[in-house]
Short mmCIF file of C-alpha atoms in Angstrom, two decimals:
data_model
loop_
_atom_site.label_atom_id
_atom_site.label_comp_id
_atom_site.label_asym_id
_atom_site.label_seq_id
_atom_site.Cartn_x
_atom_site.Cartn_y
_atom_site.Cartn_z
CA MET A 1 129.25 126.21 122.58
CA THR A 2 126.12 128.33 122.31
CA VAL A 3 123.65 129.17 125.00
CA GLU A 4 120.51 127.31 123.98
CA SER A 5 118.02 130.11 124.45
CA ASP A 6 117.55 133.50 125.96
CA GLU A 7 114.40 132.28 127.61
CA SER A 8 115.88 131.72 131.08
CA PHE A 9 117.04 135.30 131.28
CA GLY A 10 114.23 136.89 129.29
CA ASP A 11 112.94 138.78 132.31
CA VAL A 12 116.31 140.29 133.21
CA THR A 13 116.59 144.00 132.44
CA PRO A 14 118.26 146.12 131.20
CA ASP A 15 119.30 144.34 128.04
CA ALA A 16 123.01 144.81 128.87
CA ALA A 17 122.61 142.89 132.14
CA ARG A 18 120.85 140.08 130.29
CA ARG A 19 123.59 139.92 127.65
CA LEU A 20 126.22 139.72 130.39
CA LEU A 21 124.44 136.75 131.98
CA LEU A 22 124.38 134.96 128.63
CA GLY A 23 128.08 135.72 128.11
CA ALA A 24 128.87 134.44 131.59
CA VAL A 25 126.94 131.18 131.09
CA GLU A 26 128.79 130.61 127.84
CA ALA A 27 132.20 131.32 129.38
CA PHE A 28 131.59 129.31 132.58
CA ALA A 29 130.33 126.36 130.53
CA GLU A 30 133.39 126.41 128.27
CA ARG A 31 136.17 127.17 130.71
CA GLY A 32 134.73 126.80 134.21
CA PHE A 33 134.08 129.59 136.72
CA HIS A 34 137.65 129.88 138.01
CA ALA A 35 139.28 130.10 134.57
CA THR A 36 136.89 132.82 133.39
CA THR A 37 137.70 136.51 133.77
CA THR A 38 135.20 139.38 133.86
CA ARG A 39 137.06 140.76 130.84
CA ASP A 40 136.21 137.56 128.96
CA ILE A 41 132.53 137.85 129.94
CA ALA A 42 132.36 141.51 128.96
CA GLY A 43 133.95 140.68 125.61
CA ARG A 44 131.38 137.96 124.88
CA ALA A 45 128.61 140.48 125.62
CA GLY A 46 130.29 143.02 123.33
CA MET A 47 131.05 145.32 126.25
CA SER A 48 134.02 146.79 128.10
CA PRO A 49 135.04 145.54 131.57
CA ALA A 50 134.05 148.95 132.93
CA ALA A 51 130.55 148.59 131.45
CA LEU A 52 130.22 145.14 133.06
CA TYR A 53 131.10 146.64 136.43
CA ILE A 54 128.03 148.93 136.28
CA HIS A 55 125.80 145.84 136.40
CA TYR A 56 127.80 143.26 138.34
CA LYS A 57 130.54 144.01 140.87
CA THR A 58 132.09 140.54 140.75
CA LYS A 59 132.16 137.33 138.77
CA GLU A 60 130.47 135.64 141.71
CA GLU A 61 127.56 138.07 141.42
CA LEU A 62 127.04 136.91 137.84
CA LEU A 63 127.12 133.25 138.91
CA HIS A 64 124.69 134.00 141.72
CA GLN A 65 122.24 135.69 139.36
CA ILE A 66 122.49 132.80 136.87
CA SER A 67 121.89 130.27 139.65
CA ARG A 68 119.00 132.22 141.16
CA VAL A 69 117.17 132.81 137.87
CA GLY A 70 117.80 129.20 136.80
CA HIS A 71 116.56 127.70 140.05
CA GLU A 72 113.54 130.00 140.25
CA SER A 73 112.62 129.03 136.72
CA SER A 74 112.83 125.29 137.37
CA VAL A 75 110.88 125.61 140.67
CA ARG A 76 108.14 127.48 138.77
CA VAL A 77 108.03 124.72 136.17
CA LEU A 78 107.53 122.12 138.92
CA GLU A 79 104.87 124.20 140.66
CA GLU A 80 102.87 124.64 137.47
CA ALA A 81 103.22 121.00 136.49
CA THR A 82 101.91 119.74 139.84
CA SER A 83 99.02 122.16 140.32
CA GLY A 84 95.36 121.39 139.74
CA ASP A 85 92.96 118.76 140.94
CA ARG A 86 94.48 115.66 139.39
CA THR A 87 95.64 112.25 140.58
CA ALA A 88 99.12 111.91 142.03
CA ALA A 89 100.12 109.80 139.03
CA GLU A 90 99.06 112.54 136.64
CA ARG A 91 100.91 115.17 138.66
CA LEU A 92 104.05 113.04 138.94
CA ALA A 93 104.09 112.37 135.20
CA SER A 94 103.60 116.03 134.36
CA ALA A 95 106.23 117.16 136.91
CA VAL A 96 108.90 114.77 135.66
CA ARG A 97 108.10 115.49 132.03
CA ALA A 98 108.37 119.26 132.55
CA PHE A 99 111.45 119.10 134.81
CA THR A 100 113.25 116.82 132.33
CA ARG A 101 112.32 119.04 129.40
CA TRP A 102 113.57 122.09 131.30
CA HIS A 103 116.98 120.49 131.90
CA ALA A 104 117.26 119.44 128.25
CA GLU A 105 116.23 122.83 126.88
CA HIS A 106 118.41 124.79 129.30
CA HIS A 107 121.26 122.27 129.46
CA THR A 108 124.10 124.78 129.29
CA THR A 109 122.67 127.01 132.02
CA ALA A 110 121.73 123.96 134.10
CA ARG A 111 125.25 122.55 133.84
CA VAL A 112 126.82 125.78 135.05
CA VAL A 113 124.29 126.05 137.86
CA GLN A 114 124.91 122.46 138.99
CA TYR A 115 128.68 122.27 138.59
CA GLU A 116 129.69 125.64 140.02
CA LEU A 117 127.66 125.62 143.25
CA ALA A 118 130.85 125.49 145.30
CA ALA A 119 131.96 128.84 143.82
CA LEU A 120 129.01 130.70 145.37
CA SER A 121 129.50 132.77 148.51
CA GLU A 122 127.97 131.31 151.66
CA PRO A 123 124.86 133.56 151.79
CA HIS A 124 124.23 133.03 148.10
CA LEU A 125 124.66 129.29 148.42
CA ALA A 126 122.17 129.29 151.32
CA GLU A 127 119.61 131.06 149.14
CA ILE A 128 120.08 128.51 146.34
CA VAL A 129 119.88 125.59 148.74
CA THR A 130 116.47 126.92 149.87
CA LEU A 131 115.25 126.94 146.27
CA ARG A 132 116.54 123.39 145.75
CA ARG A 133 114.70 122.25 148.88
CA ARG A 134 111.53 123.74 147.44
CA SER A 135 111.87 121.62 144.27
CA GLU A 136 112.49 118.55 146.37
CA GLU A 137 109.43 119.29 148.57
CA ILE A 138 107.15 119.62 145.56
CA LEU A 139 108.17 116.25 144.16
CA ARG A 140 108.17 114.56 147.56
CA GLY A 141 104.66 115.93 148.20
CA VAL A 142 103.35 114.28 145.04
CA LEU A 143 105.02 110.97 145.92
CA ARG A 144 103.60 111.16 149.44
CA ASP A 145 100.08 111.90 148.17
CA GLY A 146 100.21 108.98 145.77
CA THR A 147 101.51 106.65 148.45
CA GLU A 148 98.65 107.66 150.74
CA THR A 149 96.01 107.15 148.04
CA GLY A 150 97.53 103.79 147.13
CA GLU A 151 98.46 104.92 143.62
CA PHE A 152 102.13 104.47 144.43
CA ALA A 153 104.17 101.98 146.40
CA VAL A 154 107.13 104.03 147.61
CA THR A 155 109.14 102.49 150.42
CA ASP A 156 111.90 105.11 150.68
CA LEU A 157 110.17 108.47 150.13
CA ARG A 158 113.25 110.67 150.54
CA GLY A 159 115.58 108.41 148.59
CA THR A 160 113.11 107.96 145.72
CA THR A 161 112.50 111.71 145.53
CA LEU A 162 116.22 112.44 145.33
CA ALA A 163 116.75 109.72 142.73
CA MET A 164 114.02 111.18 140.49
CA MET A 165 115.39 114.71 140.84
CA SER A 166 118.86 113.41 140.04
CA LEU A 167 117.63 111.54 136.96
CA CYS A 168 116.05 114.72 135.55
CA ILE A 169 118.93 117.03 136.49
CA ASP A 170 121.58 114.79 134.94
CA VAL A 171 119.91 115.27 131.56
CA ALA A 172 121.77 118.60 131.47
CA ARG A 173 125.12 116.77 131.56
CA TRP A 174 124.61 114.59 128.50
CA PHE A 175 121.76 116.12 126.51
CA SER A 176 122.58 117.26 123.00
CA PRO A 177 120.18 118.93 120.57
CA ASP A 178 121.69 116.58 117.95
CA GLY A 179 120.62 113.50 119.90
CA ARG A 180 117.86 111.08 119.02
CA LYS A 181 115.19 112.47 121.33
CA SER A 182 113.73 115.96 121.58
CA PRO A 183 113.45 117.48 125.08
CA ASP A 184 109.77 116.58 125.17
CA GLU A 185 110.27 113.01 123.93
CA LEU A 186 112.82 112.52 126.67
CA GLY A 187 110.32 114.00 129.14
CA VAL A 188 107.68 111.48 128.08
CA LEU A 189 110.08 108.55 128.58
CA TYR A 190 111.23 109.86 131.95
CA ALA A 191 107.65 110.39 133.14
CA GLU A 192 106.96 106.73 132.39
CA LEU A 193 110.16 105.64 134.17
CA ALA A 194 109.27 107.81 137.19
CA LEU A 195 105.81 106.22 137.45
CA ARG A 196 107.53 102.85 137.46
CA MET A 197 110.00 103.98 140.11
CA ALA A 198 107.04 105.09 142.22
CA GLY A 199 105.54 101.61 141.93
CA HIS A 200 102.57 102.88 139.97
CA ALA A 201 100.91 99.91 138.30
CA PRO A 202 97.94 101.12 136.28
CA SER A 203 97.16 97.66 134.94
CA GLU A 204 96.86 96.06 138.39
CA VAL A 205 93.41 97.46 139.05
CA THR A 206 91.96 95.87 135.95
CA SER A 207 93.94 92.62 136.15
CA SER A 208 92.92 91.94 139.77
CA SER A 209 89.25 92.24 138.80
CA GLY A 210 89.63 89.49 136.16
CA MET B 1 138.22 118.70 149.30
CA THR B 2 140.00 115.39 149.67
CA VAL B 3 140.26 112.60 147.19
CA GLU B 4 138.17 109.83 148.69
CA SER B 5 140.58 106.97 148.22
CA ASP B 6 143.75 105.94 146.48
CA GLU B 7 142.02 102.83 145.26
CA SER B 8 141.28 104.05 141.71
CA PHE B 9 144.93 104.72 141.06
CA GLY B 10 146.35 101.92 143.20
CA ASP B 11 147.79 100.13 140.18
CA VAL B 12 149.59 103.20 138.83
CA THR B 13 153.35 103.09 139.24
CA PRO B 14 155.75 104.58 140.12
CA ASP B 15 154.45 106.13 143.30
CA ALA B 16 155.26 109.64 142.06
CA ALA B 17 153.01 109.19 139.01
CA ARG B 18 150.20 107.98 141.27
CA ARG B 19 150.64 110.95 143.62
CA LEU B 20 150.47 113.33 140.66
CA LEU B 21 147.18 111.81 139.51
CA LEU B 22 145.72 112.27 142.99
CA GLY B 23 146.95 115.87 143.10
CA ALA B 24 145.46 116.50 139.67
CA VAL B 25 142.05 115.05 140.62
CA GLU B 26 142.02 117.24 143.72
CA ALA B 27 142.98 120.39 141.80
CA PHE B 28 140.62 119.75 138.86
CA ALA B 29 137.73 119.08 141.27
CA GLU B 30 138.38 122.27 143.21
CA ARG B 31 139.22 124.71 140.43
CA GLY B 32 138.33 123.03 137.15
CA PHE B 33 140.77 121.81 134.49
CA HIS B 34 141.34 125.18 132.82
CA ALA B 35 142.09 127.06 136.05
CA THR B 36 144.62 124.48 137.22
CA THR B 37 148.33 124.78 136.48
CA THR B 38 150.86 121.95 136.36
CA ARG B 39 152.73 123.88 139.06
CA ASP B 40 149.66 123.60 141.29
CA ILE B 41 149.40 119.84 140.65
CA ALA B 42 153.10 119.30 141.31
CA GLY B 43 152.78 121.27 144.57
CA ARG B 44 149.90 119.12 145.78
CA ALA B 45 151.98 116.02 145.09
CA GLY B 46 154.92 117.53 146.99
CA MET B 47 156.99 117.75 143.82
CA SER B 48 158.58 120.34 141.55
CA PRO B 49 157.14 121.20 138.12
CA ALA B 50 160.27 119.68 136.57
CA ALA B 51 159.64 116.39 138.42
CA LEU B 52 156.04 116.38 137.15
CA TYR B 53 157.30 116.73 133.61
CA ILE B 54 159.20 113.43 133.86
CA HIS B 55 155.87 111.61 134.23
CA TYR B 56 153.37 113.75 132.31
CA LYS B 57 154.19 116.14 129.51
CA THR B 58 150.95 118.11 129.76
CA LYS B 59 147.98 118.76 132.00
CA GLU B 60 145.81 117.04 129.37
CA GLU B 61 147.93 113.89 129.75
CA LEU B 62 147.06 113.83 133.44
CA LEU B 63 143.35 114.28 132.69
CA HIS B 64 143.52 111.53 130.09
CA GLN B 65 145.15 109.11 132.52
CA ILE B 66 142.57 109.94 135.22
CA SER B 67 139.72 109.41 132.74
CA ARG B 68 141.16 106.20 131.36
CA VAL B 69 141.84 104.61 134.74
CA GLY B 70 138.45 105.78 136.06
CA HIS B 71 136.50 104.45 133.09
CA GLU B 72 138.41 101.16 132.99
CA SER B 73 137.70 100.67 136.66
CA SER B 74 133.94 101.31 136.30
CA VAL B 75 133.70 99.06 133.22
CA ARG B 76 135.42 96.27 135.19
CA VAL B 77 132.94 96.74 138.03
CA LEU B 78 130.05 96.33 135.58
CA GLU B 79 131.62 93.29 133.93
CA GLU B 80 132.15 91.54 137.24
CA ALA B 81 128.68 92.43 138.50
CA THR B 82 126.95 91.00 135.41
CA SER B 83 128.95 87.80 135.00
CA GLY B 84 127.83 84.33 136.00
CA ASP B 85 124.82 82.20 135.28
CA ARG B 86 122.09 84.21 136.92
CA THR B 87 118.73 85.69 135.93
CA ALA B 88 118.67 89.05 134.18
CA ALA B 89 116.99 90.56 137.25
CA GLU B 90 119.82 89.37 139.48
CA ARG B 91 122.42 90.68 137.07
CA LEU B 92 120.67 94.04 136.68
CA ALA B 93 120.38 94.48 140.44
CA SER B 94 124.01 93.61 141.01
CA ALA B 95 125.19 95.84 138.12
CA VAL B 96 123.27 98.90 139.31
CA ARG B 97 124.24 98.33 142.92
CA ALA B 98 127.95 98.09 142.04
CA PHE B 99 127.93 100.95 139.53
CA THR B 100 126.13 103.23 142.01
CA ARG B 101 128.51 102.29 144.80
CA TRP B 102 131.48 102.97 142.53
CA HIS B 103 130.23 106.49 141.74
CA ALA B 104 129.59 107.22 145.42
CA GLU B 105 132.94 105.90 146.60
CA HIS B 106 134.89 107.59 143.81
CA HIS B 107 132.74 110.71 143.60
CA THR B 108 135.58 113.21 143.26
CA THR B 109 137.32 111.28 140.50
CA ALA B 110 134.01 110.56 138.79
CA ARG B 111 133.05 114.24 138.83
CA VAL B 112 136.32 115.27 137.19
CA VAL B 113 136.00 112.48 134.64
CA GLN B 114 132.41 113.46 133.76
CA TYR B 115 132.70 117.25 133.79
CA GLU B 116 136.01 117.68 131.99
CA LEU B 117 135.44 115.39 129.00
CA ALA B 118 135.50 118.39 126.67
CA ALA B 119 139.07 119.19 127.74
CA LEU B 120 140.43 115.90 126.33
CA SER B 121 142.22 115.85 122.99
CA GLU B 122 140.27 114.26 120.14
CA PRO B 123 142.10 110.89 120.11
CA HIS B 124 141.89 110.65 123.90
CA LEU B 125 138.20 111.52 123.86
CA ALA B 126 137.62 108.82 121.22
CA GLU B 127 139.29 106.25 123.49
CA ILE B 128 137.10 107.28 126.44
CA VAL B 129 133.94 107.24 124.32
CA THR B 130 134.75 103.61 123.42
CA LEU B 131 134.99 102.71 127.11
CA ARG B 132 131.69 104.49 127.81
CA ARG B 133 130.02 102.54 125.00
CA ARG B 134 131.28 99.33 126.60
CA SER B 135 129.53 100.23 129.89
CA GLU B 136 126.37 101.03 128.01
CA GLU B 137 126.51 97.75 126.07
CA ILE B 138 126.88 95.70 129.25
CA LEU B 139 123.81 97.25 130.82
CA ARG B 140 121.80 97.17 127.60
CA GLY B 141 122.68 93.49 127.18
CA VAL B 142 121.22 92.66 130.59
CA LEU B 143 118.05 94.64 129.85
CA ARG B 144 117.72 92.93 126.46
CA ASP B 145 118.17 89.47 128.01
CA GLY B 146 115.52 90.19 130.63
CA THR B 147 113.10 91.51 128.04
CA GLU B 148 113.56 88.34 125.97
CA THR B 149 113.00 86.04 128.95
CA GLY B 150 109.95 88.06 129.98
CA GLU B 151 111.52 89.12 133.29
CA PHE B 152 111.42 92.76 132.17
CA ALA B 153 109.00 94.90 130.22
CA VAL B 154 111.27 97.46 128.56
CA THR B 155 109.69 99.40 125.71
CA ASP B 156 112.59 101.77 124.95
CA LEU B 157 115.75 99.71 125.38
CA ARG B 158 118.24 102.42 124.48
CA GLY B 159 116.49 105.19 126.40
CA THR B 160 116.04 103.05 129.52
CA THR B 161 119.69 101.98 129.44
CA LEU B 162 120.87 105.58 129.20
CA ALA B 163 118.51 106.68 131.99
CA MET B 164 119.85 103.98 134.33
CA MET B 165 123.46 104.87 133.54
CA SER B 166 122.66 108.52 134.10
CA LEU B 167 120.97 107.82 137.44
CA CYS B 168 124.06 105.98 138.71
CA ILE B 169 126.60 108.45 137.30
CA ASP B 170 124.84 111.49 138.76
CA VAL B 171 125.46 110.07 142.24
CA ALA B 172 128.97 111.51 141.87
CA ARG B 173 127.53 115.03 141.61
CA TRP B 174 125.64 115.07 144.88
CA PHE B 175 127.00 112.24 147.01
CA SER B 176 128.56 113.21 150.30
CA PRO B 177 130.18 110.83 152.79
CA ASP B 178 128.31 112.84 155.48
CA GLY B 179 124.94 112.01 153.90
CA ARG B 180 122.29 109.64 155.24
CA LYS B 181 123.14 106.65 153.10
CA SER B 182 126.38 104.75 152.68
CA PRO B 183 127.50 103.99 149.11
CA ASP B 184 126.18 100.45 149.46
CA GLU B 185 122.83 101.49 150.96
CA LEU B 186 122.38 103.83 148.02
CA GLY B 187 123.32 100.97 145.69
CA VAL B 188 120.62 98.77 147.24
CA LEU B 189 117.95 101.46 146.75
CA TYR B 190 119.04 102.14 143.18
CA ALA B 191 119.04 98.43 142.32
CA GLU B 192 115.41 98.29 143.44
CA LEU B 193 114.53 101.42 141.45
CA ALA B 194 116.27 100.01 138.36
CA LEU B 195 114.27 96.76 138.58
CA ARG B 196 111.12 98.87 138.68
CA MET B 197 112.28 100.96 135.72
CA ALA B 198 112.82 97.71 133.83
CA GLY B 199 109.25 96.71 134.56
CA HIS B 200 110.33 93.77 136.69
CA ALA B 201 107.37 92.70 138.78
CA PRO B 202 108.42 89.82 141.00
CA SER B 203 105.05 89.71 142.80
CA GLU B 204 103.04 89.27 139.61
CA VAL B 205 103.93 85.62 139.22
CA THR B 206 102.57 84.69 142.62
CA SER B 207 99.62 87.10 142.60
CA SER B 208 98.34 85.87 139.24
CA SER B 209 98.24 82.31 140.58
CA GLY B 210 95.94 83.38 143.44
#
């Protein structure tokens, strides 16, 4: 198991702290949070347990940092993908494409973040839940806009939002770089499926005029 | 964490073997496969490690049995939901509704089964992969039928099948019995979303005649 890219943790400094996060993601993904020791993480980062302790006091602190950076990164992706003066359909397609691609590209980190939530301390979990709500709000806002403009036909706004989030997030569970689709190809398919889920029917306008 | 129901393992005999499977699901869900000991599993089943050993030689054997019974049960659910002389749309709706409900009702077992696949031995994993392919084939068959009859407009048969499976399976990750929707209510919503993903447009027939 290799961590797919350093990109998620690229902003983390110093370099030793970043390497420890990568080691922790790798270890948590392979063995699970509870079966991983800080010694194991330090070893993967080529460091001693004492050196790890300078940067992170506990294993939970590492998990918290991974979850925070991961969630902040995916929220940013959604914000960027939904900005600008475009139709709701365009924003939905670009949001789902980018969110799907993110979960494919960062599948190992995303898996750890999703599967080990229960291992976070209560205050840390609360912080992460706030970030997750933010993602949900962004997507729900786009679906609401499109429903108001008549672009979409969404009957269950909350349920449809959660289903779309879930569809994109679950990519992290099964995605493999050896699979048939690249992260972006998968994003394109999922954007089309999301438009369908939203009841977006681009052809209706023209067909009803005929 | 409690295991939601004994139903998945209801057919397992003797009673001690069934209790061990339930204890193992509970422990794996809480701590992960690698952090769980057979002593822990035996304790949860109210038994000694020696008594566990009579039924299962290794922790992996318990995981294999959980995965096998879980996958066989969800394949059966799909087979039953797609049988009979009905339209593809009816069969798709009933398949997605039942498969979603199964993953909500058995969310703890389903989580263990999905997240711990990598801990199975190679021959056991191969057996499980065969069962997973069977689920996929059932759903793909319904989508293919509907595309041939013109009920559906599926452009990427394989990708759409995998997306629908993924949507239903991911219910196990986030479903909570304290949430807003019951397993069946969620199944009804997801059946509707799946029909949309398949490009099923029931209103088109009537609207084009107007």
